[in-house]
Tab-separated table of C-alpha atoms and ligand atoms in Angstrom:
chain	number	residue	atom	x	y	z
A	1	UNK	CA	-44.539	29.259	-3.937
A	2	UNK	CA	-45.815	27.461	-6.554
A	3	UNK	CA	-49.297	29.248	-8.387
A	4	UNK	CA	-52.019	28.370	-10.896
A	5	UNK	CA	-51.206	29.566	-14.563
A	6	UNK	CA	-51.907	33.508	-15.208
A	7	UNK	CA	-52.851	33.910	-11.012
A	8	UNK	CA	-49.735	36.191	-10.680
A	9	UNK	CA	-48.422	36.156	-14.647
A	10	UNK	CA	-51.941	38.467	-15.557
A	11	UNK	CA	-50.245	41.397	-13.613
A	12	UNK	CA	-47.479	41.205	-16.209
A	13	UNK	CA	-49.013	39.933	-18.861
A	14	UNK	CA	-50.173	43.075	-20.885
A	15	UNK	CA	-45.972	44.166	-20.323
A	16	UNK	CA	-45.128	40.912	-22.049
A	17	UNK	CA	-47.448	41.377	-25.072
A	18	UNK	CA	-46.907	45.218	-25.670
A	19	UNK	CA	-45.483	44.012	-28.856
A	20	UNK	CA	-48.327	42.329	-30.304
A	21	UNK	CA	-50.436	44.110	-32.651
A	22	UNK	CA	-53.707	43.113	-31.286
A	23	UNK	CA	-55.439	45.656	-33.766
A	24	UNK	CA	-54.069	43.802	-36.836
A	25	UNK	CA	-55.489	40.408	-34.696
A	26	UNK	CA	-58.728	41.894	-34.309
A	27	UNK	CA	-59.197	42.227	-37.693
A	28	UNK	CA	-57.899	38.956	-39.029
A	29	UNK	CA	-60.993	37.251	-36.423
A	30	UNK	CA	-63.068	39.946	-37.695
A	31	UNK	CA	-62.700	38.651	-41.260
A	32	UNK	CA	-63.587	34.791	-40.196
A	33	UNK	CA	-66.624	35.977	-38.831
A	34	UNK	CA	-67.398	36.571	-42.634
A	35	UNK	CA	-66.554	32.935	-43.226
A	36	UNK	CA	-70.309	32.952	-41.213
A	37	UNK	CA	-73.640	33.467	-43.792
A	38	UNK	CA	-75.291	35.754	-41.661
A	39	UNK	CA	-73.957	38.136	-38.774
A	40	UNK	CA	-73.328	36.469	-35.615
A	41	UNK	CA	-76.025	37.465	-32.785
A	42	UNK	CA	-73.691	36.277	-30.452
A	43	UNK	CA	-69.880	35.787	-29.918
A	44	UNK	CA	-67.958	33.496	-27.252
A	45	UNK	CA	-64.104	34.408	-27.386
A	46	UNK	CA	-62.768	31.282	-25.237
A	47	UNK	CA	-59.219	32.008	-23.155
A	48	UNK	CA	-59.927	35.893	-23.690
A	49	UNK	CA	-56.729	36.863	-21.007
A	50	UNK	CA	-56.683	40.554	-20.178
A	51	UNK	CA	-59.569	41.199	-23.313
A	52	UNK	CA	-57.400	42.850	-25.613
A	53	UNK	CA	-59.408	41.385	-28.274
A	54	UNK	CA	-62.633	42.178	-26.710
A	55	UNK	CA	-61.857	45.816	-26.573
A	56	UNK	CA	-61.645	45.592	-30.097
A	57	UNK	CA	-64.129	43.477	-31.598
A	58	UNK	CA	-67.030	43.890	-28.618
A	59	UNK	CA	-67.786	47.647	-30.719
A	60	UNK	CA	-68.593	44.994	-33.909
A	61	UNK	CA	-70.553	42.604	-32.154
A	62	UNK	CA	-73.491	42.636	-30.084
A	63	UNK	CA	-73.480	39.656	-27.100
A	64	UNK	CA	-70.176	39.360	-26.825
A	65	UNK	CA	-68.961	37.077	-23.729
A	66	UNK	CA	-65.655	36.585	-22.713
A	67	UNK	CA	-64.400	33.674	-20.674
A	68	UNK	CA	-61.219	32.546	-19.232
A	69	UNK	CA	-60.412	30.332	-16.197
A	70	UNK	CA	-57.433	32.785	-14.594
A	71	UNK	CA	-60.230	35.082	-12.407
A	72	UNK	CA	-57.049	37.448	-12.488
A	73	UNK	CA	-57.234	37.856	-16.097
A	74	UNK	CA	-60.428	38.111	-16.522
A	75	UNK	CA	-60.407	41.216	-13.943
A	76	UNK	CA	-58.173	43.233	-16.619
A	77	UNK	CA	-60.768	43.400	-19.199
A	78	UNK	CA	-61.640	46.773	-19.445
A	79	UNK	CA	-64.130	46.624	-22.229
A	80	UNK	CA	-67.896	47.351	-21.009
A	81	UNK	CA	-70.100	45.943	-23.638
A	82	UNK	CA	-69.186	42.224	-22.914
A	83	UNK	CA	-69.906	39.797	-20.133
A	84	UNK	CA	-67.378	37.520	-18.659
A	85	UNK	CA	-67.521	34.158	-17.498
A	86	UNK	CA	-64.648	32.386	-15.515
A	87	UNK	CA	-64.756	29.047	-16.750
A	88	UNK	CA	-62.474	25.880	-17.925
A	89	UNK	CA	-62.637	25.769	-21.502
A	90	UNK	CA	-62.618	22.163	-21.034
A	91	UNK	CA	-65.506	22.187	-18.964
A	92	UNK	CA	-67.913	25.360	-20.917
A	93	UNK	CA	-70.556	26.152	-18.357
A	94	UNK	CA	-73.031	27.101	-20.946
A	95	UNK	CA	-76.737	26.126	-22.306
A	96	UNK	CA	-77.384	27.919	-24.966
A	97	UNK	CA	-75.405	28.340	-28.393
A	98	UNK	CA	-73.286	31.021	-29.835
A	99	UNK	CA	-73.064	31.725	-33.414
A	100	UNK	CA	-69.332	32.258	-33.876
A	101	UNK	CA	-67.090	31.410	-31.101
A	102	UNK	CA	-62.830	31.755	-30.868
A	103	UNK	CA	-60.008	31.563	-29.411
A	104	UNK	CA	-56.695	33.249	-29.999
A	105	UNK	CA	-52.826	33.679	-29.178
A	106	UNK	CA	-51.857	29.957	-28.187
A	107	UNK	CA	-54.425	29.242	-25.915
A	108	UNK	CA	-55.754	25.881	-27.343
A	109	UNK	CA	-51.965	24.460	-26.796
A	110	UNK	CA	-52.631	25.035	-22.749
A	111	UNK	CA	-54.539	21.822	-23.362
A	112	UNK	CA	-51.549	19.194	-22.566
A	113	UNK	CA	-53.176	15.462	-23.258
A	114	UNK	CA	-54.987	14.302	-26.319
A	115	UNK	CA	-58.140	13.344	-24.705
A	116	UNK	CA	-58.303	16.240	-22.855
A	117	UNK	CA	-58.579	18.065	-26.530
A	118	UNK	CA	-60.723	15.796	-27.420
A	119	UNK	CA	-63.441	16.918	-24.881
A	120	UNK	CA	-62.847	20.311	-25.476
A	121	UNK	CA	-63.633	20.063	-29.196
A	122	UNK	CA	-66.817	18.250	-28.210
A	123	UNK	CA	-67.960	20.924	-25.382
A	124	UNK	CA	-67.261	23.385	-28.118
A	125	UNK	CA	-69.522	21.503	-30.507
A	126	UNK	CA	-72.183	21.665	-27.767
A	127	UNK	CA	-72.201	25.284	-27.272
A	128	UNK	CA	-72.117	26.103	-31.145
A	129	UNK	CA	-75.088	26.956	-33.156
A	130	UNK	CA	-76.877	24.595	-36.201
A	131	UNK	CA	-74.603	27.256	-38.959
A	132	UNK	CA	-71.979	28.536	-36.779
A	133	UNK	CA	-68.323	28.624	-36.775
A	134	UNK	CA	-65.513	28.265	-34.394
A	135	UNK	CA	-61.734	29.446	-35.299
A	136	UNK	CA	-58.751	29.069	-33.252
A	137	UNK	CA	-55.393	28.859	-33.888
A	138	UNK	CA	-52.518	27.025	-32.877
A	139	UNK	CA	-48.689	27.474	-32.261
A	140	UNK	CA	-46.565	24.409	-34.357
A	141	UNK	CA	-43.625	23.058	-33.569
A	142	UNK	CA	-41.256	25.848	-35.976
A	143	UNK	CA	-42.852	28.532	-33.840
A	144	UNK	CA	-41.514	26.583	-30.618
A	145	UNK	CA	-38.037	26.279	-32.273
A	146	UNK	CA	-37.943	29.613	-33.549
A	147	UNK	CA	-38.996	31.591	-30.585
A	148	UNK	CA	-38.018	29.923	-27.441
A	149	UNK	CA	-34.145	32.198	-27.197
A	150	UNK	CA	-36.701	35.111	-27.688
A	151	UNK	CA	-38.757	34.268	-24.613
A	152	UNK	CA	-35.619	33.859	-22.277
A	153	UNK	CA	-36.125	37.574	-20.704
A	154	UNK	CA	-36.283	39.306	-17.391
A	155	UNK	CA	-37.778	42.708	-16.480
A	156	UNK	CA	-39.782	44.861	-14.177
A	157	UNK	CA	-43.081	46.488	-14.913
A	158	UNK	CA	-45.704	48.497	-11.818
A	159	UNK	CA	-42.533	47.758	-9.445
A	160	UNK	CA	-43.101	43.708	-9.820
A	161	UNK	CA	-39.328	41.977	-11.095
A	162	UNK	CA	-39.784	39.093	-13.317
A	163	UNK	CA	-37.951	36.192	-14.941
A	164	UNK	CA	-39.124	33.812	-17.817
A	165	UNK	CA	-37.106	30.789	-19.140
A	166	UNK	CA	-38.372	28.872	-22.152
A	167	UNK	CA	-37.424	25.917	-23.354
A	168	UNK	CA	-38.890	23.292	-25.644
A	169	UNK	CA	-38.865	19.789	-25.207
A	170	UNK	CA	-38.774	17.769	-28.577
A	171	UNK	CA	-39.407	14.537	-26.991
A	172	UNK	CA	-42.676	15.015	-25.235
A	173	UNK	CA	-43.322	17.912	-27.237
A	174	UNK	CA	-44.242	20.456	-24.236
A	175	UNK	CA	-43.313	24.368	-24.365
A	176	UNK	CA	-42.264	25.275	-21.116
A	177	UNK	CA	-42.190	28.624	-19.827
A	178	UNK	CA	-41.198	29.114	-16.321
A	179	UNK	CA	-42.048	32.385	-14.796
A	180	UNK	CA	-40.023	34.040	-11.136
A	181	UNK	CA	-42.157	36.653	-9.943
A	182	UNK	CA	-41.214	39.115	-7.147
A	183	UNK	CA	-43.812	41.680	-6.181
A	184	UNK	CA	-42.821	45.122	-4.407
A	185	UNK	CA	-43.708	43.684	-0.734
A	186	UNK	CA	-40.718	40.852	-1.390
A	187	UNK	CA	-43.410	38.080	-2.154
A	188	UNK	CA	-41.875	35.443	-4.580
A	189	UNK	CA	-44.017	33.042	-6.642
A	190	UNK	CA	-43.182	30.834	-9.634
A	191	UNK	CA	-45.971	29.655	-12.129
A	192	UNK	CA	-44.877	27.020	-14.403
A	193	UNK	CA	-46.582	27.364	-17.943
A	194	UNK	CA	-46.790	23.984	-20.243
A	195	UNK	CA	-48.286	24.197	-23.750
A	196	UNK	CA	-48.226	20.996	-25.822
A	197	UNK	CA	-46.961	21.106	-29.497
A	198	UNK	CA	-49.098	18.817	-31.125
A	199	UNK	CA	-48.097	17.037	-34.965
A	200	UNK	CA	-50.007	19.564	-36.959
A	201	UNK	CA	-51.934	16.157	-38.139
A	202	UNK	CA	-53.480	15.719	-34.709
A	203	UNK	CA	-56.028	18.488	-34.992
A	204	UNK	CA	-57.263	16.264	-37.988
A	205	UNK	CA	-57.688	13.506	-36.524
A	206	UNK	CA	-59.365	14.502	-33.113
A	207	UNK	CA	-61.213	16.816	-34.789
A	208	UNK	CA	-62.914	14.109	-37.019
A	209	UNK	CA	-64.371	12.663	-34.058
A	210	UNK	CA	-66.697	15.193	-33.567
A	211	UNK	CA	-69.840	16.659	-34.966
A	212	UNK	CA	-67.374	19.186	-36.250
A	213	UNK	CA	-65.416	19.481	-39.328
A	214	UNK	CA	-62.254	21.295	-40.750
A	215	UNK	CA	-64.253	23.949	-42.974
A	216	UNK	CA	-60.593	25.727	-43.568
A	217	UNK	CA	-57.324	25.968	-42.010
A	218	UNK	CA	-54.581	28.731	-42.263
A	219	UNK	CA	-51.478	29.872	-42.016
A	220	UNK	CA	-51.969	32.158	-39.527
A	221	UNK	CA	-52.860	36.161	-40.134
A	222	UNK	CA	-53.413	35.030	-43.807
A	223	UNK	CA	-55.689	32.789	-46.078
A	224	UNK	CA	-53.563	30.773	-47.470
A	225	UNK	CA	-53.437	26.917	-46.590
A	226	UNK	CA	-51.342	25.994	-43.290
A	227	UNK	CA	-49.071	22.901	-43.975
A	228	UNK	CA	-47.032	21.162	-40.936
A	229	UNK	CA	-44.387	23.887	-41.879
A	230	UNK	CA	-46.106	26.371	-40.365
A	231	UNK	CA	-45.717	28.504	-37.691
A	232	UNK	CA	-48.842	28.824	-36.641
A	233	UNK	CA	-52.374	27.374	-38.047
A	234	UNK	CA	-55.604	28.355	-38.142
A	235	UNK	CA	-58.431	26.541	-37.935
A	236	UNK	CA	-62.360	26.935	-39.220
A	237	UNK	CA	-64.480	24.770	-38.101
A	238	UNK	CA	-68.179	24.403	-38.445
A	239	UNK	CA	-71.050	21.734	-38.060
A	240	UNK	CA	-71.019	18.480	-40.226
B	301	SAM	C1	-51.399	33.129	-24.101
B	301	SAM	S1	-52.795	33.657	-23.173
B	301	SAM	C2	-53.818	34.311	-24.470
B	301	SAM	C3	-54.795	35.311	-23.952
B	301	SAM	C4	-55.565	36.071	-25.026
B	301	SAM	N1	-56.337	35.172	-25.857
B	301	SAM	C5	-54.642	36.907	-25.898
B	301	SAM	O1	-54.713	36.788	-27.129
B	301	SAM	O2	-53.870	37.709	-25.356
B	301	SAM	C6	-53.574	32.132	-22.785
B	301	SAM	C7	-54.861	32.305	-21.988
B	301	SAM	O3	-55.464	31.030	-21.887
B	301	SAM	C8	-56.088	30.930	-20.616
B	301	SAM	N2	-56.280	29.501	-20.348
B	301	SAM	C9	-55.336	28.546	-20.269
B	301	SAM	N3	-55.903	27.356	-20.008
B	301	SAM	C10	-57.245	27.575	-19.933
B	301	SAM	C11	-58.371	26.743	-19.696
B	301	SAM	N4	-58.223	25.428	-19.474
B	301	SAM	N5	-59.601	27.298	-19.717
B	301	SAM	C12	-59.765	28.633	-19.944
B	301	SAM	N6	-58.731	29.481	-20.151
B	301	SAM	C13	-57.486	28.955	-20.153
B	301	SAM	C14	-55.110	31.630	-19.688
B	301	SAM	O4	-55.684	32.019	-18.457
B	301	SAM	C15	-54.682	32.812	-20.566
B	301	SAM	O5	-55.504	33.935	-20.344
């Protein structure tokens, strides 16, 4: 049967990232907040998944609120101090505004059309305050290239057997990631995950549509400038 991204892929999902140094993560979004005058009085992580990040950075910040549109991530988080919304990031469910608001890991690339980023960008502008700032990052096409062998790989983790295929394709630009899932009653699913590469220029140019502007953009984990070599780039935007 064919499921909803991250319905059945959550149970697995903290077994697929137990390489990932969320810690050092943490602390990269902790030092954008700075980027921010004053200290945030309230955070929105967008696309939080099992709330890794959460765990880390909801001691540093008061009104912290996670949100994520896979219910079955969302029930993972284990930290306390934040609330959690299940919501389409396209679609942000909120009337008030946040003071510093990100995303991390990839999530941004789940949006697959061009106008569909384009809304996003604009809800986000909604929901962020007068002086905030919103980072994100995003994967680039090298990071596709590089890693897609890496994320052939099958396992089993809590007695549930898994299979993931990648593969990239250059002409439509989508990262495909096609997970087989058997739980220990015999139940087989398949969830079918498609992230869209954009040209590193796109960002740019949807971005500049909005009330929003390109206040800095990174190589990821670092401050130096991202170019369209990059891996991975990200981006600090704030209110023109
Ligand atoms: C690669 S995971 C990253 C999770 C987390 N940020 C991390 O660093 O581990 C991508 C996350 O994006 C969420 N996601 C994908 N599309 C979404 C959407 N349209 N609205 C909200 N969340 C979405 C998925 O449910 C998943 O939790």
């Amino acid at each position: 049967m064919l499921e909803k991204p991250y319905k059945n892929v959550s149970f697995i999902y903290s077994h697929l990232m137990r390489s990932i140094d969320y810690v050092k993560w943490a602390n990269y979004i902790f030092e954008l907040s700075k980027e921010l005058k004053r200290k945030p009085k309230n955070i929105l992580e967008i696309a939080c998944g099992n709330g890794k990040i959460a765990e880390l950075l909801a001691k540093k910040f008061k009104n912290y609120t996670s949100c994520d549109y896979s219910l079955n991530m969302l029930k993972q988080v284990s930290s306390k101090r934040n609330s959690r919304v299940c919501a389409d990031m396209a679609a942000l469910p909120f009337n008030f505004t946040f003071d510093f608001i990100f995303s991390t890991f990839d999530s941004i690339n789940y949006i697959t059309n061009r106008t569909s980023l384009q809304n996003f960008f604009n809800e986000v502008a909604k929901c962020l305050s007068e002086d905030g700032s919103f980072t994100f990052d995003v994967s680039l096409e090298k990071n596709s290239l590089k890693y897609v062998r890496y994320l052939n790989r099958s396992g089993k983790f809590n007695g549930i057997k898994f299979s993931q295929k990648s593969n990239y394709n250059k002409k439509n630009r989508i990262h495909y990631n096609y997970f087989d899932i058997t739980f220990s009653n015999g139940t087989k699913v398949q969830e079918i995950h498609k992230q869209k590469i954009y040209h590193f220029n796109d960002y740019f140019d949807l971005i500049e549509n909005t009330s929003l502007y390109v206040s800095k953009c990174y190589d990821a984990f670092a401050f130096k400038q991202a170019t369209s070599d990059s891996e991975r780039a990200q981006f600090v935007l704030k209110r023109k």
